[in-house]
mmCIF file of C-alpha atoms in Angstrom:
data_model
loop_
_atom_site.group_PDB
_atom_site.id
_atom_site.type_symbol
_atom_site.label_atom_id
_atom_site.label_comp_id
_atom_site.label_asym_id
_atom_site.label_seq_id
_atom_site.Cartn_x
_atom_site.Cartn_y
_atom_site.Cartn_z
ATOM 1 C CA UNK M 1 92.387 -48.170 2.586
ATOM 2 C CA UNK M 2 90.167 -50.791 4.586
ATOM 3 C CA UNK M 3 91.117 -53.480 6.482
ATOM 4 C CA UNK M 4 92.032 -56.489 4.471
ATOM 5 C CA UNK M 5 89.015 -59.041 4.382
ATOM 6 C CA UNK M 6 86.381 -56.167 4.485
ATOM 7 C CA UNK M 7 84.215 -54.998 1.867
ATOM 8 C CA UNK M 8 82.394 -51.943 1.238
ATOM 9 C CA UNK M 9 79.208 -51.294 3.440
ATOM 10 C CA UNK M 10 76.395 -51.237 2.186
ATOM 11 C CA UNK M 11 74.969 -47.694 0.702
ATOM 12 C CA UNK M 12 72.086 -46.718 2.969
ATOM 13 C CA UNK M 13 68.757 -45.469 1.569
ATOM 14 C CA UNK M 14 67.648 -42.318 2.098
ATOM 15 C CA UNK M 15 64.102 -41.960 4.257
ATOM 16 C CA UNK M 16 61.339 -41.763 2.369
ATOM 17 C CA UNK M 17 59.487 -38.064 2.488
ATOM 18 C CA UNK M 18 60.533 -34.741 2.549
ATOM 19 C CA UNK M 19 62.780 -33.400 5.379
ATOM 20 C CA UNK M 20 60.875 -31.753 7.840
ATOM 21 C CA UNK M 21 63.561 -29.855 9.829
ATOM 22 C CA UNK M 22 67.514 -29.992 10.871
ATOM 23 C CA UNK M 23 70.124 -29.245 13.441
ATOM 24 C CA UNK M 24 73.625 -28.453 13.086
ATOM 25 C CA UNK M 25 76.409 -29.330 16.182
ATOM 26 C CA UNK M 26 79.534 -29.814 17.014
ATOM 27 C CA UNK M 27 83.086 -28.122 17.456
ATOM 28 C CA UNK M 28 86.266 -28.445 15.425
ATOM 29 C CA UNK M 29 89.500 -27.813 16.985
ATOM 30 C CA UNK M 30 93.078 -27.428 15.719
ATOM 31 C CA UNK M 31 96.274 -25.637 16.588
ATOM 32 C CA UNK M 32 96.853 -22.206 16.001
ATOM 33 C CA UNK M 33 98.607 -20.369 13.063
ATOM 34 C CA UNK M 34 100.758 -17.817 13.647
ATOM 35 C CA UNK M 35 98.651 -15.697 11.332
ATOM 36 C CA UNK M 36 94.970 -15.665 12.461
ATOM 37 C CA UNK M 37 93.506 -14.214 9.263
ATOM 38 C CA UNK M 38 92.533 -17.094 7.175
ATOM 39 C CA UNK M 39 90.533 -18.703 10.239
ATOM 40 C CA UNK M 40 88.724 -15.464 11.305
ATOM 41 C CA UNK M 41 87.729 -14.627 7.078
ATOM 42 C CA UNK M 42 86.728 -18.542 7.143
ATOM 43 C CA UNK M 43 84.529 -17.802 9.946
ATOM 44 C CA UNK M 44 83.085 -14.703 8.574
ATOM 45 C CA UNK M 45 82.041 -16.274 5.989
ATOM 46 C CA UNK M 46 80.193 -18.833 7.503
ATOM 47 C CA UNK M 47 78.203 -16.633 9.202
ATOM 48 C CA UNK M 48 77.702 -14.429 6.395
ATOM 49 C CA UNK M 49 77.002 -17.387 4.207
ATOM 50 C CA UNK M 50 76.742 -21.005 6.027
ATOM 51 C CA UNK M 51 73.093 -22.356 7.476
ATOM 52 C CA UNK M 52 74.499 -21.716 10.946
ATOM 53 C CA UNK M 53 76.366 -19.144 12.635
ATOM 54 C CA UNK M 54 79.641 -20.200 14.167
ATOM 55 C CA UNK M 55 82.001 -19.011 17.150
ATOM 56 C CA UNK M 56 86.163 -18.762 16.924
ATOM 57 C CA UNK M 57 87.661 -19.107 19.949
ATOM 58 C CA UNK M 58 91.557 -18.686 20.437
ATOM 59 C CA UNK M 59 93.423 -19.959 23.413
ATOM 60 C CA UNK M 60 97.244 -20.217 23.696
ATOM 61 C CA UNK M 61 98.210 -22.190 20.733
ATOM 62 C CA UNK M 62 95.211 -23.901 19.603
ATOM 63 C CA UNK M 63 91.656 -22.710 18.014
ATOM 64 C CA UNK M 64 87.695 -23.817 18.631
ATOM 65 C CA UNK M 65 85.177 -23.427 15.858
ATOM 66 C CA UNK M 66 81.844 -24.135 17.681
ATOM 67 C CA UNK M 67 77.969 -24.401 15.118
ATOM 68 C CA UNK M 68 74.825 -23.033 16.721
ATOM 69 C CA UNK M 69 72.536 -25.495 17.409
ATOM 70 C CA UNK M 70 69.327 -23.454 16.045
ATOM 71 C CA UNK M 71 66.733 -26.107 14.507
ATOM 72 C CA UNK M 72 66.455 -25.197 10.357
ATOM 73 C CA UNK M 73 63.483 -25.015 8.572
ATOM 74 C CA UNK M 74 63.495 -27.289 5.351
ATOM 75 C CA UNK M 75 63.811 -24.184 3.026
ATOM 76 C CA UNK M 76 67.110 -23.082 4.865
ATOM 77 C CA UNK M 77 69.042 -26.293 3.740
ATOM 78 C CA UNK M 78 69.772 -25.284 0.029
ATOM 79 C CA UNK M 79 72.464 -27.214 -1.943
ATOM 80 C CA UNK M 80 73.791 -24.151 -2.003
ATOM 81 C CA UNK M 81 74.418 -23.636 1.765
ATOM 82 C CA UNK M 82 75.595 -26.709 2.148
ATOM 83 C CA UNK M 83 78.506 -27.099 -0.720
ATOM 84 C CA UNK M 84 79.604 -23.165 0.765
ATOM 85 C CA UNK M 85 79.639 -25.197 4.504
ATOM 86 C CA UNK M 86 81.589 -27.591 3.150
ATOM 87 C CA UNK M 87 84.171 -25.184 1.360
ATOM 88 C CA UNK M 88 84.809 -23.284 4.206
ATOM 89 C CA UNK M 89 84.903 -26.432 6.608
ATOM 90 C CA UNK M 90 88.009 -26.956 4.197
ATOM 91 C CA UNK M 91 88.906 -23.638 4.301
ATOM 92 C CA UNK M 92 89.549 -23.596 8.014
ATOM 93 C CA UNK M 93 91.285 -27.071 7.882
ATOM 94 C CA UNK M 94 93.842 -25.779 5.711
ATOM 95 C CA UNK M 95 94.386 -22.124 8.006
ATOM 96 C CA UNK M 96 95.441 -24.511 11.217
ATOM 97 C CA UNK M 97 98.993 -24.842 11.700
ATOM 98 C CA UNK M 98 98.834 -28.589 11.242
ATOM 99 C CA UNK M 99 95.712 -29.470 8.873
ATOM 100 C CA UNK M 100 96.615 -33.665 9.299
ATOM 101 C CA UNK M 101 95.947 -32.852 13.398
ATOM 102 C CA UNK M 102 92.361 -31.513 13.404
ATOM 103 C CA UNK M 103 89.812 -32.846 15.533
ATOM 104 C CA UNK M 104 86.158 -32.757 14.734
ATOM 105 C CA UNK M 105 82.682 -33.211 16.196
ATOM 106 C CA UNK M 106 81.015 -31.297 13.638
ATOM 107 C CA UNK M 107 77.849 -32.791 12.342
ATOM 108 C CA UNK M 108 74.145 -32.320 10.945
ATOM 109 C CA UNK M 109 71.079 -33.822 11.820
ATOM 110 C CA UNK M 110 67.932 -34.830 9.081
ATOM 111 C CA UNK M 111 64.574 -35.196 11.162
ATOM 112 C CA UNK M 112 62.034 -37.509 8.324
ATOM 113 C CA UNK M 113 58.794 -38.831 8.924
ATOM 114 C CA UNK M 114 59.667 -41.706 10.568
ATOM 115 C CA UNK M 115 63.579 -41.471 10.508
ATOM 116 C CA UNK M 116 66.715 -39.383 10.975
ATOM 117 C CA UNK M 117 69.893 -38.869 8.737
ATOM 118 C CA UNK M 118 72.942 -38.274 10.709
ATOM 119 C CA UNK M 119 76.006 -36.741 8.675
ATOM 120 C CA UNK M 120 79.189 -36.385 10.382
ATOM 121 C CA UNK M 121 82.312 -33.693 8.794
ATOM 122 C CA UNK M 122 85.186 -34.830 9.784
ATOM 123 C CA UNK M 123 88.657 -34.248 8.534
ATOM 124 C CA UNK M 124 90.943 -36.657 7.309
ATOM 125 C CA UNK M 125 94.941 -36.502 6.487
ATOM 126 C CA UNK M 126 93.705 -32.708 5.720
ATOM 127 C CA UNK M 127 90.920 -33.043 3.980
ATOM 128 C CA UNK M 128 86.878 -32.806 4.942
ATOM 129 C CA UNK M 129 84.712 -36.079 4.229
ATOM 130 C CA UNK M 130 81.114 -36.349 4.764
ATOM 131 C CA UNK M 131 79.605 -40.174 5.499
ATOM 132 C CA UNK M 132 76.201 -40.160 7.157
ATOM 133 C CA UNK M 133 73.704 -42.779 8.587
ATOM 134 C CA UNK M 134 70.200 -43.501 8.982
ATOM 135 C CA UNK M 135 68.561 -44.189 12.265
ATOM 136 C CA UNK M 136 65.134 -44.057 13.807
ATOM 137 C CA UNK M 137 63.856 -41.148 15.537
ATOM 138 C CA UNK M 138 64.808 -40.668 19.135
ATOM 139 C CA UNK M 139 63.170 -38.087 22.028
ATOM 140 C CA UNK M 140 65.562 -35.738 21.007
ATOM 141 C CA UNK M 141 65.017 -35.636 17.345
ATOM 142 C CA UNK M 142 61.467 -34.485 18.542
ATOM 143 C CA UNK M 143 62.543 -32.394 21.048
ATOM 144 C CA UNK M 144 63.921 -29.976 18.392
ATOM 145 C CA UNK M 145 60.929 -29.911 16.147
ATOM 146 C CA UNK M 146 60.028 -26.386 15.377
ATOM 147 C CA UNK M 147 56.045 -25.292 16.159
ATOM 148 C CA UNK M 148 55.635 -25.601 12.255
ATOM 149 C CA UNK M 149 57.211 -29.121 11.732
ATOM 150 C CA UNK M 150 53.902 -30.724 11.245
ATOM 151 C CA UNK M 151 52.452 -33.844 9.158
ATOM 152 C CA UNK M 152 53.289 -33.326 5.704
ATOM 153 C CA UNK M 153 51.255 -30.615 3.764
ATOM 154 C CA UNK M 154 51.475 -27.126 2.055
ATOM 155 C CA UNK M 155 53.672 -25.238 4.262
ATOM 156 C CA UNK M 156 56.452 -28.033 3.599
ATOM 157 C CA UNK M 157 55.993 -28.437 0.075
ATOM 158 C CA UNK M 158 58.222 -25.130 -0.936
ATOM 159 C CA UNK M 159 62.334 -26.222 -0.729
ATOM 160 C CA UNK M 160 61.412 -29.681 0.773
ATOM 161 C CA UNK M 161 63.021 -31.218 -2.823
ATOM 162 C CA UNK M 162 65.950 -29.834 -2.566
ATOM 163 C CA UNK M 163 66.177 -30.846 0.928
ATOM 164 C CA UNK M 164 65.641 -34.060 0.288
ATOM 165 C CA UNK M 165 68.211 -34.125 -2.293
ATOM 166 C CA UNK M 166 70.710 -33.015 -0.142
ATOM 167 C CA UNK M 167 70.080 -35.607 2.094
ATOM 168 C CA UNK M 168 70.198 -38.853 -0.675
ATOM 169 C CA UNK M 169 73.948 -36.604 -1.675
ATOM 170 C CA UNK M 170 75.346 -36.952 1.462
ATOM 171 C CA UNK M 171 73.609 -40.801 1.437
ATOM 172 C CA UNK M 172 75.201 -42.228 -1.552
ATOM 173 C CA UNK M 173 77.789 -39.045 -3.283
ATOM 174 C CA UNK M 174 80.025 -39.751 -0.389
ATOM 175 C CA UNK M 175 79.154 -43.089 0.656
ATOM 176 C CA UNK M 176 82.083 -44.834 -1.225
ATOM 177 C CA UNK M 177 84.075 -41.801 -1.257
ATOM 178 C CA UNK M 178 84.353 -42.420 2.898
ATOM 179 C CA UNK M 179 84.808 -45.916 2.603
ATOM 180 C CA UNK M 180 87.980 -45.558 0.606
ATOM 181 C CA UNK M 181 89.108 -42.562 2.999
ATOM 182 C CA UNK M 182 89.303 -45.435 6.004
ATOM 183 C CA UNK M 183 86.225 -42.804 7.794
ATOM 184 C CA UNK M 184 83.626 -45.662 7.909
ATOM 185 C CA UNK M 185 86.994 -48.033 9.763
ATOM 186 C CA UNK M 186 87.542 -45.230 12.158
ATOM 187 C CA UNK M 187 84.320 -44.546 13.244
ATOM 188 C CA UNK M 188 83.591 -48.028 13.781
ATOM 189 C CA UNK M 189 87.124 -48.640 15.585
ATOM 190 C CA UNK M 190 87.915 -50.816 18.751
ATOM 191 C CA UNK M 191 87.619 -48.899 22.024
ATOM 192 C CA UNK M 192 90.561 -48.384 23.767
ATOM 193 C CA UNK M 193 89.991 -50.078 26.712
ATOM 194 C CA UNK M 194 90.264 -53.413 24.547
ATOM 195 C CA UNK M 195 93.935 -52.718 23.298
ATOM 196 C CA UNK M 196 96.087 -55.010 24.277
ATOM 197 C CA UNK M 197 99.284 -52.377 25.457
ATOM 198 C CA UNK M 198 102.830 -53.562 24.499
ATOM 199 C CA UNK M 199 106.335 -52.048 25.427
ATOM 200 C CA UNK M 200 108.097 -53.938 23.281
ATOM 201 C CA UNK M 201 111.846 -53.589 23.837
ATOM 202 C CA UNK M 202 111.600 -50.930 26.026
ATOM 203 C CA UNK M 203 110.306 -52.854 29.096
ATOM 204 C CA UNK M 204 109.387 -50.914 31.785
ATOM 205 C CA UNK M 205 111.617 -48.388 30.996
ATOM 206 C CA UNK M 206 108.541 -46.546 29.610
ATOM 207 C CA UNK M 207 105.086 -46.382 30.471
ATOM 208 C CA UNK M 208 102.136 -46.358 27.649
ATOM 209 C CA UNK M 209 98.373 -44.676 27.819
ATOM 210 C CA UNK M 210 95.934 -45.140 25.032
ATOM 211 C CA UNK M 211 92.552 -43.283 24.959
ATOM 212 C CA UNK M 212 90.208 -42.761 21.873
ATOM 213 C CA UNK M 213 89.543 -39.568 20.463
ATOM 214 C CA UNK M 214 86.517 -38.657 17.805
ATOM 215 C CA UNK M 215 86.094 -40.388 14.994
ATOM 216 C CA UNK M 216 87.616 -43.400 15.888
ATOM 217 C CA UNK M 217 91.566 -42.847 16.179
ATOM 218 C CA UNK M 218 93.684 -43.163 19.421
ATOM 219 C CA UNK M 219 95.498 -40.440 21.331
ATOM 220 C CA UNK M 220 99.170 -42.503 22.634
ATOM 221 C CA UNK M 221 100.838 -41.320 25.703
ATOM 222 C CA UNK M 222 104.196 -41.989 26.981
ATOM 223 C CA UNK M 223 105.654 -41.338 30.453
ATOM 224 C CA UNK M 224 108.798 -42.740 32.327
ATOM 225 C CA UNK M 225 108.816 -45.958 33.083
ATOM 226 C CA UNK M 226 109.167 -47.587 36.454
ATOM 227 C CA UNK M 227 112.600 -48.555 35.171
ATOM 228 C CA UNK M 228 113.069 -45.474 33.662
ATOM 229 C CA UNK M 229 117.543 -44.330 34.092
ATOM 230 C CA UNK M 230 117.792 -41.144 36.351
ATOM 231 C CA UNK M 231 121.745 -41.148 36.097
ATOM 232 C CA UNK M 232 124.897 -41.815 33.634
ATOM 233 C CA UNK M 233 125.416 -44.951 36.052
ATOM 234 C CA UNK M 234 122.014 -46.553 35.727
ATOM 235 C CA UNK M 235 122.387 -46.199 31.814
ATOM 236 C CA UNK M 236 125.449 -47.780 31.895
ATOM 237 C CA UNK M 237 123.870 -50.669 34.177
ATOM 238 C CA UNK M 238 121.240 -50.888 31.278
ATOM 239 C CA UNK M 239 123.466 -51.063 28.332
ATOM 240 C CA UNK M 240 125.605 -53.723 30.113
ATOM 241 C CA UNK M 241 122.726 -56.216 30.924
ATOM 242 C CA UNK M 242 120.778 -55.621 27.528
ATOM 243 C CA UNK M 243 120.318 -59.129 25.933
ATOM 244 C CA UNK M 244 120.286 -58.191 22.594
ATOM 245 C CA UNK M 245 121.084 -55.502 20.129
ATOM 246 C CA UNK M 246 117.408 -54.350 20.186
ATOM 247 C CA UNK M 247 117.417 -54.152 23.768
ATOM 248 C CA UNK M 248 120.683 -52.194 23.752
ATOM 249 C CA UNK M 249 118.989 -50.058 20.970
ATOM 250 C CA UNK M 250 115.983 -49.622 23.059
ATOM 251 C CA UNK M 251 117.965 -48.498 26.074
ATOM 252 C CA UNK M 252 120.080 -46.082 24.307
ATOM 253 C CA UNK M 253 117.179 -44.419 22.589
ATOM 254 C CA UNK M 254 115.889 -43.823 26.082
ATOM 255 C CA UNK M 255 118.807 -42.713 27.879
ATOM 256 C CA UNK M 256 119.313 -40.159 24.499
ATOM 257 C CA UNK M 257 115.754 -39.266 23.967
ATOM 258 C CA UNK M 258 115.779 -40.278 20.744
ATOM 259 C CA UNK M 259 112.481 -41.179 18.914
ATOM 260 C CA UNK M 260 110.534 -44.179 18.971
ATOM 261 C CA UNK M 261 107.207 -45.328 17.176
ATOM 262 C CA UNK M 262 103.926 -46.372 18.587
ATOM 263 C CA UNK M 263 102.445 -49.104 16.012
ATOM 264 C CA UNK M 264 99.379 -50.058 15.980
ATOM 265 C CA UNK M 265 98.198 -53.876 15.640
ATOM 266 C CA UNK M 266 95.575 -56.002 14.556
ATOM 267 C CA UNK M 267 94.983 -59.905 16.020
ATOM 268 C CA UNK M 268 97.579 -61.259 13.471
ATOM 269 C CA UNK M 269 100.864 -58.923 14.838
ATOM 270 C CA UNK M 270 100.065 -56.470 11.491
ATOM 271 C CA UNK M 271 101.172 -53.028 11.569
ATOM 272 C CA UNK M 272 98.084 -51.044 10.813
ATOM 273 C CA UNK M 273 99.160 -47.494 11.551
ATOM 274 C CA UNK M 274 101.961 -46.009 13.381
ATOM 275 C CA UNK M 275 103.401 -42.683 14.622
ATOM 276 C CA UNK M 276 106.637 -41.035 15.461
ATOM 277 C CA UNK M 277 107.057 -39.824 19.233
ATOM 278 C CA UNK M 278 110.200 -38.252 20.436
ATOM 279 C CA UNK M 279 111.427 -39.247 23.885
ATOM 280 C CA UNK M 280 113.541 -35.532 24.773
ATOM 281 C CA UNK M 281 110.798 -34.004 26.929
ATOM 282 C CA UNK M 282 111.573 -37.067 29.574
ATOM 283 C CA UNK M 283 114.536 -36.511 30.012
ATOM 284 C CA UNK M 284 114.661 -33.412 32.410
ATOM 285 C CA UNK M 285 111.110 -33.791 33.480
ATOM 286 C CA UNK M 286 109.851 -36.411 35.522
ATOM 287 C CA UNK M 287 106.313 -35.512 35.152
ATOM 288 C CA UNK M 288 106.851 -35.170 31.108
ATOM 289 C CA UNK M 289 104.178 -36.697 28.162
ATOM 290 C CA UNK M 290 104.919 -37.313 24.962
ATOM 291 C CA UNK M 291 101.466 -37.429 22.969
ATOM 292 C CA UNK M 292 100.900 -39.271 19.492
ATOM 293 C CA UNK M 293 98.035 -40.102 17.373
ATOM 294 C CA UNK M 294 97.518 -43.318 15.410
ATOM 295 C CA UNK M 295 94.504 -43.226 13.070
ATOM 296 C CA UNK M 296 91.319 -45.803 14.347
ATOM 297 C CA UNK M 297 90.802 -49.469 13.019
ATOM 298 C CA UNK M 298 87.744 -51.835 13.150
ATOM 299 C CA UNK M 299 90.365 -54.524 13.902
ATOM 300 C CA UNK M 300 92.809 -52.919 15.893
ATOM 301 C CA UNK M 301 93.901 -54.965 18.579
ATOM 302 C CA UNK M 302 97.050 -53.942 20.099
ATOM 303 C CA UNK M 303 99.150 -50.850 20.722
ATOM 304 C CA UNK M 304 103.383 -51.602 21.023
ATOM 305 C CA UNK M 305 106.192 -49.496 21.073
ATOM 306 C CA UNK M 306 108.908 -50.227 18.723
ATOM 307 C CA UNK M 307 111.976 -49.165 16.848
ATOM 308 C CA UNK M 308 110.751 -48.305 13.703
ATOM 309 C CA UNK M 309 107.308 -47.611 12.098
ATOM 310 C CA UNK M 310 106.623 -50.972 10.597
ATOM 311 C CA UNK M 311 105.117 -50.851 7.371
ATOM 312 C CA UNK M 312 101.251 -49.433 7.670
ATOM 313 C CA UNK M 313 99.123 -49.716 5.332
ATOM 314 C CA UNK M 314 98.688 -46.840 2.480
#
């Protein structure tokens, strides 16, 4: 859902013309299954069947799918590439061992007359969504044009409809669709270096990072505190100055390593996301981080640590 007070963008046009080439980029990453089959048939596939060929590589417990970056003639961008792309985009989504944790640079590149069409793939709570943009040419758009991408005429008149189709589908098909998936919110989200960081109740007993990751969302990392209790008699020290029951809450979920929620805020204090991070790896590791992920917002504003979750929006 978007952020209250915003309304839908509007749908971009597509260029006028027929495409004249296209690029394919990008890498999507997940963690590993304990089965590897489903990812290396997905890949197969693709390079039996997709409009690029693409590379699996495995590393400890998490996998890269990287695209070729060959420039396509207008005739190899058929509808039905694309929907099979698509498919097995999902395909591979669903193989990782956590489908809602996939990270995504994947994206494809229209080169027009006078104008590009940028479509990005990028998963969301498990699912692949497509929301593109147009923009005027840059030096690298013409960079990749091949010897035969030329002024419009014959040679560009065979599969240059269907092309061109594709390119209004991914325009206007998805352009709502990614709206209501909260895509078009992420992309567009505040940088982290403008969050406002919070501790909340926990003081300086804990110490909070915030970086942003692609499309938009925010990778949350916790570390000891300057405060942070290295014995039974500093807890104790804790619990008996605490001020309140939430600071005596806070304190014990520390000294425990209970779990604890990053929340994220916009400029009015609401909860806009939040995400569950357990505090046991700090406990018998001083150099210990505990990693969460809280999905991007145009009007995110601040990032606190809390007791509870809050109540984000659906």
């Amino acid at each position: 859902m978007a952020d209250a007070g915003e309304g839908p963008p509007a749908v971009p046009k597509a260029p006028e013309g027929p495409v004249r080439y296209a690029w394919f980029g990008g890498i999507l990453e997940g963690r590993r299954p304990q089965d590897d089959g489903a990812l290396r048939a997905a890949v197969a596939e693709l390079n039996a069947d997709g409009p690029v060929p693409a590379d699996l590589e495995v590393e400890g417990g998490r996998f890269t799918v990287l695209l070729g970056e060959r420039t396509l003639e207008p005739s190899e961008l058929s509808s039905e590439r694309l929907t099979v792309f698509v498919d097995l985009l999902q395909r591979l989504v669903e193989a990782s061992a956590d489908p809602e944790r996939i990270e995504s640079t994947l994206r494809c590149t229209e080169v027009y007359a006078r104008e590009a069409v940028e479509t990005v793939f990028a998963p969301v709570a498990g699912e692949v969504r497509c929301v593109s943009r147009v923009r005027a040419l840059n030096d690298e758009d013409r960079r990749r044009a091949p010897v035969a991408a030329r002024p419009a005429g014959p040679a560009f008149d065979l599969g240059t409809r269907r092309a061109l189709l594709i390119g209004a589908l991914f325009l206007i098909a998805f352009g709502l669709f990614t709206w209501r998936s909260g895509i078009v919110g992420r992309w567009m989200s505040a940088e982290a270096a403008g969050l406002a960081r919070e501790t909340g109740p926990f003081g300086t007993l804990l110490a909070v990072e915030v970086e942003r990751m692609w499309p938009g969302d925010y990778r949350v990392v916790l570390r000891r505190g300057d405060d942070y209790p290295l014995t039974t008699d500093a807890v104790s020290a804790l619990q008996t100055g605490a001020g309140s029951p939430v600071e005596l809450a806070a304190v014990n979920a520390v000294a425990e390593g209970d779990a604890v929620y990053a929340q994220l805020l916009n400029h009015d204090g609401e909860v806009l996301a939040s995400d569950r991070l357990e505090l046991r790896p700090l406990l018998g590791d001083a150099d210990a981080e505990v990693e969460g992920k809280l999905k991007g917002r145009i009007s995110a504003a601040t990032v606190r640590l809390a007791l509870d979750p809050g109540t984000p929006p659906r």
